[in-house]
Amino acid sequence: MKVSKQKAAEHRKQIIAAAANKFREKGFDGISVADLMKEAGLTHGGFYGHFSSKQELMGLASRQALRETANKWEKVIGEAPDKPLEALAKSYLSARHHSHPETGCLFAALGSDLARQPNSVKEAVMEGQLAIIDVISRVVPGKTKAARRKQAVAVLAELIGGMVLARSVSDAALSEEILKAVSASVANGVHADAS
């Protein structure tokens, strides 16, 4: 039975959304196309009617995950106009984010695995990364656009690194210590070389 164009578009969105979550939860190689389709509530056979390859879906899902992150960060920053970096650090370096990589930051969830992906995936990731850097650039100190961008890149790296380190240890107390230390560093330490 043939589905309408509208239904096909809905199915495509479902697959991308499921992939965005499952790739962050299990990694790119940790879930098969069949399992992704099942997660989206669809049959495996329909996959190639929507995508040319798993690689294409990886790029689209990465773009979706990063768009979600940028939107979430915009909201967090918007709700804390007096201390946006502190709010962002607390939200990002929270126990909830630590425990739920499937709905969190693509960079912290997939880390160095992103570096091993083909250019099509890297380009989607770079697009999202630049959007996130732009969000942070609007709230960090700096006299020039270039200085604010430099600060934003450092903040992003510090946030991601903190979450990756916190997730890499089995000791809950050490994990919490890492999250709190990095959160305080981001909230208080951005002013160095803000010219």
N, C-alpha and C. Protein backbone atom coordinates (compact mmCIF):
# COMPACT_ATOMS: atom_id res chain seq x y z
N MET A 1 0.83 -1.18 0.00
CA MET A 1 0.00 0.00 0.00
C MET A 1 0.88 1.25 0.00
N LYS A 2 0.63 2.13 -0.94
CA LYS A 2 1.42 3.36 -1.07
C LYS A 2 0.93 4.40 -0.07
N VAL A 3 1.90 5.08 0.58
CA VAL A 3 1.54 6.13 1.54
C VAL A 3 1.57 7.49 0.85
N SER A 4 0.82 8.43 1.39
CA SER A 4 0.79 9.78 0.83
C SER A 4 2.13 10.47 1.05
N LYS A 5 2.35 11.56 0.30
CA LYS A 5 3.59 12.32 0.47
C LYS A 5 3.69 12.89 1.88
N GLN A 6 2.55 13.31 2.41
CA GLN A 6 2.53 13.86 3.77
C GLN A 6 2.92 12.78 4.78
N LYS A 7 2.38 11.59 4.62
CA LYS A 7 2.69 10.49 5.54
C LYS A 7 4.16 10.08 5.39
N ALA A 8 4.65 10.06 4.16
CA ALA A 8 6.07 9.72 3.93
C ALA A 8 6.97 10.74 4.61
N ALA A 9 6.61 12.03 4.53
CA ALA A 9 7.40 13.07 5.19
C ALA A 9 7.36 12.90 6.71
N GLU A 10 6.20 12.53 7.25
CA GLU A 10 6.08 12.27 8.69
C GLU A 10 6.96 11.09 9.10
N HIS A 11 6.94 10.04 8.28
CA HIS A 11 7.78 8.86 8.58
C HIS A 11 9.26 9.23 8.57
N ARG A 12 9.65 10.02 7.59
CA ARG A 12 11.06 10.46 7.50
C ARG A 12 11.45 11.22 8.77
N LYS A 13 10.60 12.14 9.21
CA LYS A 13 10.87 12.89 10.45
C LYS A 13 10.96 11.95 11.65
N GLN A 14 10.09 10.95 11.71
CA GLN A 14 10.12 9.98 12.81
C GLN A 14 11.44 9.22 12.84
N ILE A 15 11.89 8.82 11.67
CA ILE A 15 13.14 8.06 11.58
C ILE A 15 14.32 8.93 12.01
N ILE A 16 14.37 10.17 11.53
CA ILE A 16 15.46 11.07 11.89
C ILE A 16 15.45 11.34 13.39
N ALA A 17 14.28 11.58 13.97
CA ALA A 17 14.17 11.84 15.41
C ALA A 17 14.62 10.62 16.21
N ALA A 18 14.18 9.43 15.81
CA ALA A 18 14.59 8.21 16.51
C ALA A 18 16.10 8.01 16.39
N ALA A 19 16.64 8.25 15.20
CA ALA A 19 18.08 8.09 14.98
C ALA A 19 18.88 9.11 15.81
N ALA A 20 18.39 10.35 15.89
CA ALA A 20 19.08 11.38 16.68
C ALA A 20 19.22 10.93 18.12
N ASN A 21 18.17 10.32 18.67
CA ASN A 21 18.23 9.82 20.05
C ASN A 21 19.08 8.56 20.17
N LYS A 22 18.83 7.60 19.31
CA LYS A 22 19.51 6.30 19.43
C LYS A 22 21.01 6.38 19.12
N PHE A 23 21.40 7.23 18.17
CA PHE A 23 22.83 7.37 17.90
C PHE A 23 23.53 7.96 19.13
N ARG A 24 22.90 8.94 19.79
CA ARG A 24 23.51 9.52 20.99
C ARG A 24 23.54 8.51 22.13
N GLU A 25 22.54 7.66 22.19
CA GLU A 25 22.49 6.66 23.26
C GLU A 25 23.45 5.50 23.03
N LYS A 26 23.50 4.99 21.80
CA LYS A 26 24.23 3.76 21.52
C LYS A 26 25.44 3.91 20.60
N GLY A 27 25.62 5.09 20.01
CA GLY A 27 26.70 5.28 19.05
C GLY A 27 26.23 4.95 17.65
N PHE A 28 26.98 5.42 16.66
CA PHE A 28 26.61 5.17 15.28
C PHE A 28 26.60 3.69 14.94
N ASP A 29 27.58 2.97 15.46
CA ASP A 29 27.67 1.53 15.16
C ASP A 29 26.91 0.67 16.16
N GLY A 30 26.34 1.29 17.18
CA GLY A 30 25.66 0.54 18.24
C GLY A 30 24.22 0.18 17.95
N ILE A 31 23.71 0.63 16.81
CA ILE A 31 22.33 0.32 16.45
C ILE A 31 22.23 0.11 14.94
N SER A 32 21.48 -0.89 14.55
CA SER A 32 21.33 -1.23 13.14
C SER A 32 20.20 -0.43 12.50
N VAL A 33 20.17 -0.43 11.20
CA VAL A 33 19.08 0.21 10.47
C VAL A 33 17.76 -0.44 10.85
N ALA A 34 17.73 -1.76 10.94
CA ALA A 34 16.50 -2.46 11.31
C ALA A 34 15.99 -2.01 12.67
N ASP A 35 16.91 -1.89 13.64
CA ASP A 35 16.51 -1.46 14.98
C ASP A 35 16.07 0.01 15.00
N LEU A 36 16.71 0.85 14.19
CA LEU A 36 16.28 2.25 14.08
C LEU A 36 14.87 2.34 13.53
N MET A 37 14.59 1.56 12.50
CA MET A 37 13.26 1.57 11.91
C MET A 37 12.22 1.06 12.91
N LYS A 38 12.57 0.04 13.65
CA LYS A 38 11.66 -0.48 14.68
C LYS A 38 11.41 0.59 15.74
N GLU A 39 12.45 1.29 16.13
CA GLU A 39 12.35 2.37 17.11
C GLU A 39 11.40 3.47 16.61
N ALA A 40 11.41 3.72 15.30
CA ALA A 40 10.54 4.73 14.70
C ALA A 40 9.13 4.20 14.45
N GLY A 41 8.93 2.90 14.73
CA GLY A 41 7.61 2.30 14.53
C GLY A 41 7.32 1.94 13.08
N LEU A 42 8.39 1.69 12.32
CA LEU A 42 8.24 1.39 10.90
C LEU A 42 8.98 0.11 10.56
N THR A 43 8.73 -0.41 9.36
CA THR A 43 9.39 -1.65 8.96
C THR A 43 10.74 -1.35 8.33
N HIS A 44 11.64 -2.31 8.47
CA HIS A 44 13.00 -2.18 7.95
C HIS A 44 13.00 -1.94 6.45
N GLY A 45 12.10 -2.58 5.74
CA GLY A 45 12.06 -2.49 4.29
C GLY A 45 11.85 -1.09 3.76
N GLY A 46 11.26 -0.21 4.54
CA GLY A 46 10.98 1.14 4.08
C GLY A 46 12.15 2.10 4.18
N PHE A 47 13.24 1.68 4.81
CA PHE A 47 14.36 2.58 5.05
C PHE A 47 14.86 3.23 3.77
N TYR A 48 15.13 2.42 2.74
CA TYR A 48 15.75 2.94 1.52
C TYR A 48 14.78 3.74 0.65
N GLY A 49 13.53 3.79 1.04
CA GLY A 49 12.60 4.70 0.40
C GLY A 49 12.77 6.12 0.91
N HIS A 50 13.45 6.25 2.06
CA HIS A 50 13.66 7.55 2.70
C HIS A 50 15.10 8.04 2.61
N PHE A 51 16.05 7.11 2.62
CA PHE A 51 17.47 7.47 2.69
C PHE A 51 18.27 6.59 1.76
N SER A 52 19.36 7.15 1.25
CA SER A 52 20.22 6.36 0.35
C SER A 52 21.14 5.42 1.13
N SER A 53 21.40 5.78 2.40
CA SER A 53 22.32 4.97 3.21
C SER A 53 22.18 5.33 4.69
N LYS A 54 22.75 4.49 5.53
CA LYS A 54 22.80 4.81 6.96
C LYS A 54 23.63 6.07 7.17
N GLN A 55 24.66 6.23 6.36
CA GLN A 55 25.52 7.41 6.45
C GLN A 55 24.72 8.69 6.24
N GLU A 56 23.82 8.70 5.26
CA GLU A 56 22.97 9.87 5.05
C GLU A 56 22.14 10.16 6.29
N LEU A 57 21.56 9.10 6.87
CA LEU A 57 20.76 9.27 8.09
C LEU A 57 21.63 9.77 9.24
N MET A 58 22.86 9.32 9.33
CA MET A 58 23.76 9.79 10.39
C MET A 58 23.96 11.31 10.30
N GLY A 59 24.14 11.83 9.10
CA GLY A 59 24.30 13.27 8.91
C GLY A 59 23.04 14.03 9.28
N LEU A 60 21.90 13.54 8.83
CA LEU A 60 20.63 14.20 9.13
C LEU A 60 20.30 14.14 10.62
N ALA A 61 20.56 13.00 11.24
CA ALA A 61 20.29 12.85 12.67
C ALA A 61 21.24 13.73 13.49
N SER A 62 22.49 13.84 13.07
CA SER A 62 23.45 14.71 13.76
C SER A 62 22.99 16.16 13.67
N ARG A 63 22.57 16.56 12.49
CA ARG A 63 22.07 17.93 12.30
C ARG A 63 20.86 18.18 13.21
N GLN A 64 19.95 17.22 13.29
CA GLN A 64 18.76 17.34 14.15
C GLN A 64 19.16 17.44 15.62
N ALA A 65 20.08 16.59 16.05
CA ALA A 65 20.51 16.60 17.46
C ALA A 65 21.15 17.95 17.81
N LEU A 66 21.96 18.47 16.93
CA LEU A 66 22.63 19.75 17.20
C LEU A 66 21.64 20.92 17.15
N ARG A 67 20.66 20.83 16.30
CA ARG A 67 19.61 21.85 16.27
C ARG A 67 18.85 21.86 17.60
N GLU A 68 18.55 20.66 18.11
CA GLU A 68 17.89 20.55 19.41
C GLU A 68 18.74 21.19 20.51
N THR A 69 20.03 20.93 20.47
CA THR A 69 20.94 21.50 21.47
C THR A 69 20.96 23.02 21.37
N ALA A 70 21.11 23.55 20.18
CA ALA A 70 21.14 25.02 20.01
C ALA A 70 19.85 25.65 20.52
N ASN A 71 18.71 25.03 20.20
CA ASN A 71 17.42 25.56 20.67
C ASN A 71 17.32 25.51 22.19
N LYS A 72 17.78 24.42 22.77
CA LYS A 72 17.75 24.27 24.23
C LYS A 72 18.63 25.34 24.88
N TRP A 73 19.81 25.57 24.31
CA TRP A 73 20.73 26.56 24.86
C TRP A 73 20.17 27.96 24.73
N GLU A 74 19.53 28.26 23.61
CA GLU A 74 18.88 29.56 23.44
C GLU A 74 17.85 29.79 24.55
N LYS A 75 17.08 28.75 24.84
CA LYS A 75 16.05 28.85 25.88
C LYS A 75 16.67 29.07 27.26
N VAL A 76 17.68 28.28 27.59
CA VAL A 76 18.35 28.41 28.89
C VAL A 76 18.93 29.81 29.05
N ILE A 77 19.60 30.29 28.04
CA ILE A 77 20.22 31.62 28.08
C ILE A 77 19.14 32.71 28.18
N GLY A 78 18.07 32.53 27.42
CA GLY A 78 16.99 33.52 27.43
C GLY A 78 16.29 33.62 28.78
N GLU A 79 16.26 32.52 29.51
CA GLU A 79 15.60 32.50 30.82
C GLU A 79 16.50 33.01 31.94
N ALA A 80 17.75 33.29 31.64
CA ALA A 80 18.70 33.77 32.66
C ALA A 80 19.51 34.93 32.11
N PRO A 81 18.87 36.06 31.79
CA PRO A 81 19.61 37.16 31.17
C PRO A 81 20.71 37.76 32.04
N ASP A 82 20.60 37.63 33.37
CA ASP A 82 21.63 38.19 34.25
C ASP A 82 22.88 37.33 34.34
N LYS A 83 22.72 36.01 34.24
CA LYS A 83 23.86 35.09 34.36
C LYS A 83 23.71 33.96 33.34
N PRO A 84 23.75 34.28 32.07
CA PRO A 84 23.50 33.26 31.06
C PRO A 84 24.52 32.12 31.03
N LEU A 85 25.80 32.44 31.21
CA LEU A 85 26.81 31.37 31.18
C LEU A 85 26.68 30.44 32.37
N GLU A 86 26.38 31.01 33.53
CA GLU A 86 26.17 30.18 34.71
C GLU A 86 24.98 29.24 34.50
N ALA A 87 23.90 29.77 33.95
CA ALA A 87 22.72 28.94 33.68
C ALA A 87 23.03 27.86 32.66
N LEU A 88 23.77 28.23 31.62
CA LEU A 88 24.12 27.27 30.59
C LEU A 88 25.00 26.16 31.17
N ALA A 89 25.99 26.54 31.96
CA ALA A 89 26.88 25.54 32.56
C ALA A 89 26.12 24.61 33.49
N LYS A 90 25.24 25.16 34.31
CA LYS A 90 24.46 24.32 35.24
C LYS A 90 23.53 23.37 34.49
N SER A 91 22.92 23.86 33.43
CA SER A 91 22.03 23.01 32.65
C SER A 91 22.81 21.90 31.93
N TYR A 92 23.89 22.28 31.27
CA TYR A 92 24.67 21.32 30.49
C TYR A 92 25.36 20.31 31.40
N LEU A 93 25.94 20.78 32.49
CA LEU A 93 26.71 19.91 33.37
C LEU A 93 25.86 19.38 34.52
N SER A 94 24.61 19.09 34.22
CA SER A 94 23.67 18.59 35.22
C SER A 94 23.69 17.07 35.31
N ALA A 95 23.18 16.57 36.42
CA ALA A 95 23.06 15.12 36.59
C ALA A 95 22.11 14.55 35.54
N ARG A 96 21.07 15.30 35.20
CA ARG A 96 20.11 14.81 34.21
C ARG A 96 20.79 14.62 32.85
N HIS A 97 21.55 15.61 32.40
CA HIS A 97 22.24 15.48 31.12
C HIS A 97 23.24 14.32 31.18
N HIS A 98 23.93 14.23 32.30
CA HIS A 98 24.90 13.14 32.49
C HIS A 98 24.23 11.78 32.31
N SER A 99 23.03 11.63 32.85
CA SER A 99 22.33 10.34 32.83
C SER A 99 21.53 10.07 31.56
N HIS A 100 21.36 11.08 30.73
CA HIS A 100 20.53 10.92 29.53
C HIS A 100 21.23 11.42 28.27
N PRO A 101 22.26 10.71 27.83
CA PRO A 101 22.95 11.15 26.61
C PRO A 101 22.05 11.14 25.39
N GLU A 102 21.03 10.31 25.38
CA GLU A 102 20.15 10.20 24.22
C GLU A 102 19.39 11.48 23.90
N THR A 103 19.24 12.36 24.87
CA THR A 103 18.56 13.64 24.62
C THR A 103 19.49 14.82 24.82
N GLY A 104 20.77 14.54 24.98
CA GLY A 104 21.73 15.61 25.26
C GLY A 104 22.61 15.96 24.08
N CYS A 105 23.77 16.44 24.41
CA CYS A 105 24.72 16.97 23.43
C CYS A 105 25.35 15.84 22.59
N LEU A 106 25.28 16.01 21.29
CA LEU A 106 25.86 15.05 20.36
C LEU A 106 27.36 14.90 20.59
N PHE A 107 28.05 16.02 20.84
CA PHE A 107 29.51 15.99 21.02
C PHE A 107 29.90 15.18 22.25
N ALA A 108 29.20 15.37 23.34
CA ALA A 108 29.52 14.63 24.56
C ALA A 108 29.14 13.16 24.43
N ALA A 109 28.10 12.87 23.67
CA ALA A 109 27.65 11.49 23.52
C ALA A 109 28.52 10.69 22.56
N LEU A 110 28.94 11.32 21.47
CA LEU A 110 29.66 10.58 20.44
C LEU A 110 31.14 10.92 20.35
N GLY A 111 31.53 11.99 21.02
CA GLY A 111 32.94 12.33 21.16
C GLY A 111 33.79 12.10 19.94
N SER A 112 34.86 11.38 20.14
CA SER A 112 35.84 11.19 19.07
C SER A 112 35.30 10.35 17.92
N ASP A 113 34.18 9.66 18.11
CA ASP A 113 33.59 8.90 17.01
C ASP A 113 33.20 9.81 15.85
N LEU A 114 32.86 11.06 16.15
CA LEU A 114 32.51 12.00 15.10
C LEU A 114 33.70 12.27 14.17
N ALA A 115 34.89 12.26 14.72
CA ALA A 115 36.08 12.51 13.92
C ALA A 115 36.35 11.41 12.90
N ARG A 116 35.81 10.23 13.14
CA ARG A 116 36.05 9.09 12.25
C ARG A 116 34.97 8.94 11.18
N GLN A 117 34.05 9.88 11.12
CA GLN A 117 32.95 9.78 10.16
C GLN A 117 33.33 10.41 8.83
N PRO A 118 32.60 10.06 7.78
CA PRO A 118 32.88 10.65 6.46
C PRO A 118 32.54 12.14 6.44
N ASN A 119 33.04 12.82 5.43
CA ASN A 119 32.84 14.26 5.32
C ASN A 119 31.38 14.68 5.33
N SER A 120 30.49 13.88 4.77
CA SER A 120 29.08 14.26 4.75
C SER A 120 28.54 14.40 6.17
N VAL A 121 28.96 13.54 7.07
CA VAL A 121 28.53 13.63 8.47
C VAL A 121 29.26 14.80 9.14
N LYS A 122 30.55 14.94 8.89
CA LYS A 122 31.33 16.03 9.49
C LYS A 122 30.79 17.39 9.08
N GLU A 123 30.33 17.52 7.85
CA GLU A 123 29.78 18.79 7.40
C GLU A 123 28.49 19.13 8.15
N ALA A 124 27.63 18.14 8.37
CA ALA A 124 26.41 18.36 9.15
C ALA A 124 26.76 18.74 10.58
N VAL A 125 27.75 18.09 11.14
CA VAL A 125 28.19 18.38 12.51
C VAL A 125 28.79 19.78 12.58
N MET A 126 29.60 20.15 11.61
CA MET A 126 30.22 21.47 11.61
C MET A 126 29.15 22.57 11.54
N GLU A 127 28.14 22.36 10.73
CA GLU A 127 27.05 23.34 10.64
C GLU A 127 26.40 23.56 12.01
N GLY A 128 26.12 22.48 12.70
CA GLY A 128 25.53 22.58 14.04
C GLY A 128 26.48 23.18 15.05
N GLN A 129 27.74 22.82 14.94
CA GLN A 129 28.75 23.35 15.86
C GLN A 129 28.87 24.86 15.71
N LEU A 130 28.87 25.35 14.50
CA LEU A 130 28.97 26.79 14.26
C LEU A 130 27.75 27.53 14.82
N ALA A 131 26.58 26.92 14.71
CA ALA A 131 25.38 27.53 15.27
C ALA A 131 25.47 27.62 16.79
N ILE A 132 26.01 26.59 17.42
CA ILE A 132 26.16 26.57 18.88
C ILE A 132 27.20 27.59 19.31
N ILE A 133 28.29 27.68 18.58
CA ILE A 133 29.31 28.69 18.89
C ILE A 133 28.71 30.09 18.79
N ASP A 134 27.86 30.29 17.80
CA ASP A 134 27.19 31.59 17.65
C ASP A 134 26.30 31.89 18.86
N VAL A 135 25.58 30.90 19.35
CA VAL A 135 24.73 31.10 20.54
C VAL A 135 25.59 31.53 21.72
N ILE A 136 26.69 30.84 21.95
CA ILE A 136 27.56 31.16 23.09
C ILE A 136 28.23 32.52 22.89
N SER A 137 28.60 32.84 21.66
CA SER A 137 29.27 34.11 21.36
C SER A 137 28.45 35.32 21.80
N ARG A 138 27.15 35.16 21.82
CA ARG A 138 26.28 36.28 22.18
C ARG A 138 26.27 36.57 23.68
N VAL A 139 26.81 35.65 24.49
CA VAL A 139 26.73 35.86 25.95
C VAL A 139 28.08 35.86 26.66
N VAL A 140 29.16 35.67 25.92
CA VAL A 140 30.49 35.73 26.54
C VAL A 140 31.05 37.14 26.41
N PRO A 141 31.96 37.51 27.32
CA PRO A 141 32.56 38.84 27.23
C PRO A 141 33.56 38.92 26.07
N GLY A 142 33.81 40.12 25.64
CA GLY A 142 34.79 40.35 24.60
C GLY A 142 34.48 41.64 23.88
N LYS A 143 35.52 42.38 23.54
CA LYS A 143 35.35 43.68 22.90
C LYS A 143 35.05 43.57 21.42
N THR A 144 35.46 42.45 20.83
CA THR A 144 35.25 42.28 19.39
C THR A 144 34.54 40.96 19.13
N LYS A 145 34.00 40.84 17.95
CA LYS A 145 33.34 39.60 17.54
C LYS A 145 34.34 38.44 17.58
N ALA A 146 35.56 38.69 17.13
CA ALA A 146 36.59 37.65 17.13
C ALA A 146 36.94 37.20 18.55
N ALA A 147 37.01 38.15 19.49
CA ALA A 147 37.32 37.81 20.89
C ALA A 147 36.18 36.99 21.50
N ARG A 148 34.95 37.36 21.19
CA ARG A 148 33.80 36.61 21.73
C ARG A 148 33.74 35.21 21.13
N ARG A 149 34.06 35.09 19.86
CA ARG A 149 34.07 33.77 19.23
C ARG A 149 35.15 32.88 19.86
N LYS A 150 36.31 33.46 20.10
CA LYS A 150 37.40 32.72 20.76
C LYS A 150 36.94 32.20 22.12
N GLN A 151 36.28 33.07 22.88
CA GLN A 151 35.75 32.67 24.19
C GLN A 151 34.70 31.57 24.04
N ALA A 152 33.83 31.71 23.05
CA ALA A 152 32.77 30.73 22.84
C ALA A 152 33.32 29.35 22.51
N VAL A 153 34.35 29.31 21.68
CA VAL A 153 34.98 28.03 21.34
C VAL A 153 35.55 27.38 22.60
N ALA A 154 36.22 28.18 23.44
CA ALA A 154 36.80 27.66 24.67
C ALA A 154 35.71 27.16 25.63
N VAL A 155 34.62 27.90 25.75
CA VAL A 155 33.51 27.48 26.62
C VAL A 155 32.92 26.17 26.12
N LEU A 156 32.68 26.08 24.82
CA LEU A 156 32.11 24.85 24.27
C LEU A 156 33.02 23.66 24.54
N ALA A 157 34.31 23.84 24.31
CA ALA A 157 35.27 22.75 24.56
C ALA A 157 35.29 22.36 26.03
N GLU A 158 35.22 23.34 26.91
CA GLU A 158 35.23 23.05 28.34
C GLU A 158 33.97 22.30 28.77
N LEU A 159 32.83 22.72 28.27
CA LEU A 159 31.58 22.03 28.61
C LEU A 159 31.59 20.58 28.13
N ILE A 160 31.95 20.40 26.87
CA ILE A 160 31.98 19.04 26.31
C ILE A 160 32.99 18.18 27.04
N GLY A 161 34.18 18.71 27.24
CA GLY A 161 35.22 17.95 27.94
C GLY A 161 34.81 17.57 29.34
N GLY A 162 34.15 18.48 30.03
CA GLY A 162 33.67 18.18 31.38
C GLY A 162 32.68 17.04 31.40
N MET A 163 31.73 17.06 30.45
CA MET A 163 30.73 16.00 30.41
C MET A 163 31.36 14.67 30.01
N VAL A 164 32.27 14.69 29.05
CA VAL A 164 32.93 13.46 28.63
C VAL A 164 33.71 12.86 29.80
N LEU A 165 34.46 13.69 30.53
CA LEU A 165 35.22 13.19 31.69
C LEU A 165 34.28 12.65 32.77
N ALA A 166 33.21 13.37 33.05
CA ALA A 166 32.28 12.93 34.10
C ALA A 166 31.62 11.60 33.73
N ARG A 167 31.34 11.39 32.47
CA ARG A 167 30.72 10.13 32.03
C ARG A 167 31.72 8.99 31.96
N SER A 168 33.02 9.31 31.95
CA SER A 168 34.03 8.27 31.76
C SER A 168 34.47 7.58 33.04
N VAL A 169 33.96 8.03 34.18
CA VAL A 169 34.37 7.41 35.44
C VAL A 169 33.20 6.66 36.08
N SER A 170 33.53 5.63 36.85
CA SER A 170 32.49 4.83 37.50
C SER A 170 32.15 5.34 38.90
N ASP A 171 32.98 6.20 39.44
CA ASP A 171 32.77 6.74 40.79
C ASP A 171 31.83 7.94 40.71
N ALA A 172 30.63 7.81 41.28
CA ALA A 172 29.62 8.87 41.21
C ALA A 172 30.10 10.16 41.85
N ALA A 173 30.84 10.06 42.94
CA ALA A 173 31.32 11.27 43.63
C ALA A 173 32.33 12.01 42.76
N LEU A 174 33.23 11.29 42.11
CA LEU A 174 34.20 11.93 41.22
C LEU A 174 33.49 12.55 40.02
N SER A 175 32.52 11.86 39.48
CA SER A 175 31.76 12.38 38.36
C SER A 175 31.09 13.70 38.74
N GLU A 176 30.46 13.73 39.90
CA GLU A 176 29.80 14.96 40.37
C GLU A 176 30.82 16.07 40.60
N GLU A 177 31.98 15.71 41.15
CA GLU A 177 33.05 16.69 41.38
C GLU A 177 33.48 17.34 40.05
N ILE A 178 33.64 16.52 39.03
CA ILE A 178 34.03 17.04 37.71
C ILE A 178 32.97 18.00 37.19
N LEU A 179 31.71 17.60 37.24
CA LEU A 179 30.62 18.45 36.74
C LEU A 179 30.59 19.79 37.47
N LYS A 180 30.71 19.76 38.78
CA LYS A 180 30.67 21.01 39.57
C LYS A 180 31.88 21.89 39.31
N ALA A 181 33.06 21.29 39.21
CA ALA A 181 34.28 22.07 38.98
C ALA A 181 34.24 22.76 37.62
N VAL A 182 33.83 22.04 36.60
CA VAL A 182 33.78 22.63 35.26
C VAL A 182 32.68 23.68 35.18
N SER A 183 31.56 23.42 35.81
CA SER A 183 30.47 24.40 35.83
C SER A 183 30.93 25.72 36.46
N ALA A 184 31.62 25.62 37.59
CA ALA A 184 32.14 26.83 38.24
C ALA A 184 33.18 27.52 37.38
N SER A 185 34.02 26.76 36.72
CA SER A 185 35.04 27.34 35.85
C SER A 185 34.43 28.11 34.69
N VAL A 186 33.41 27.54 34.06
CA VAL A 186 32.74 28.21 32.95
C VAL A 186 32.05 29.47 33.44
N ALA A 187 31.35 29.37 34.54
CA ALA A 187 30.59 30.51 35.06
C ALA A 187 31.50 31.66 35.51
N ASN A 188 32.69 31.32 36.04
CA ASN A 188 33.53 32.35 36.64
C ASN A 188 34.82 32.65 35.88
N GLY A 189 35.23 31.77 34.98
CA GLY A 189 36.56 31.91 34.42
C GLY A 189 36.64 32.39 32.99
N VAL A 190 35.55 32.83 32.41
CA VAL A 190 35.55 33.19 31.00
C VAL A 190 36.22 34.53 30.75
N HIS A 191 36.42 35.33 31.76
CA HIS A 191 36.87 36.70 31.56
C HIS A 191 38.35 36.84 31.18
N ALA A 192 39.13 35.80 31.31
CA ALA A 192 40.54 35.90 30.94
C ALA A 192 40.67 36.19 29.45
N ASP A 193 41.46 37.15 29.13
CA ASP A 193 41.74 37.53 27.75
C ASP A 193 40.46 37.79 26.93
N ALA A 194 39.55 38.55 27.51
CA ALA A 194 38.29 38.85 26.84
C ALA A 194 38.39 40.07 25.93
N SER A 195 39.60 40.47 25.58
CA SER A 195 39.76 41.66 24.74
C SER A 195 39.56 41.35 23.27
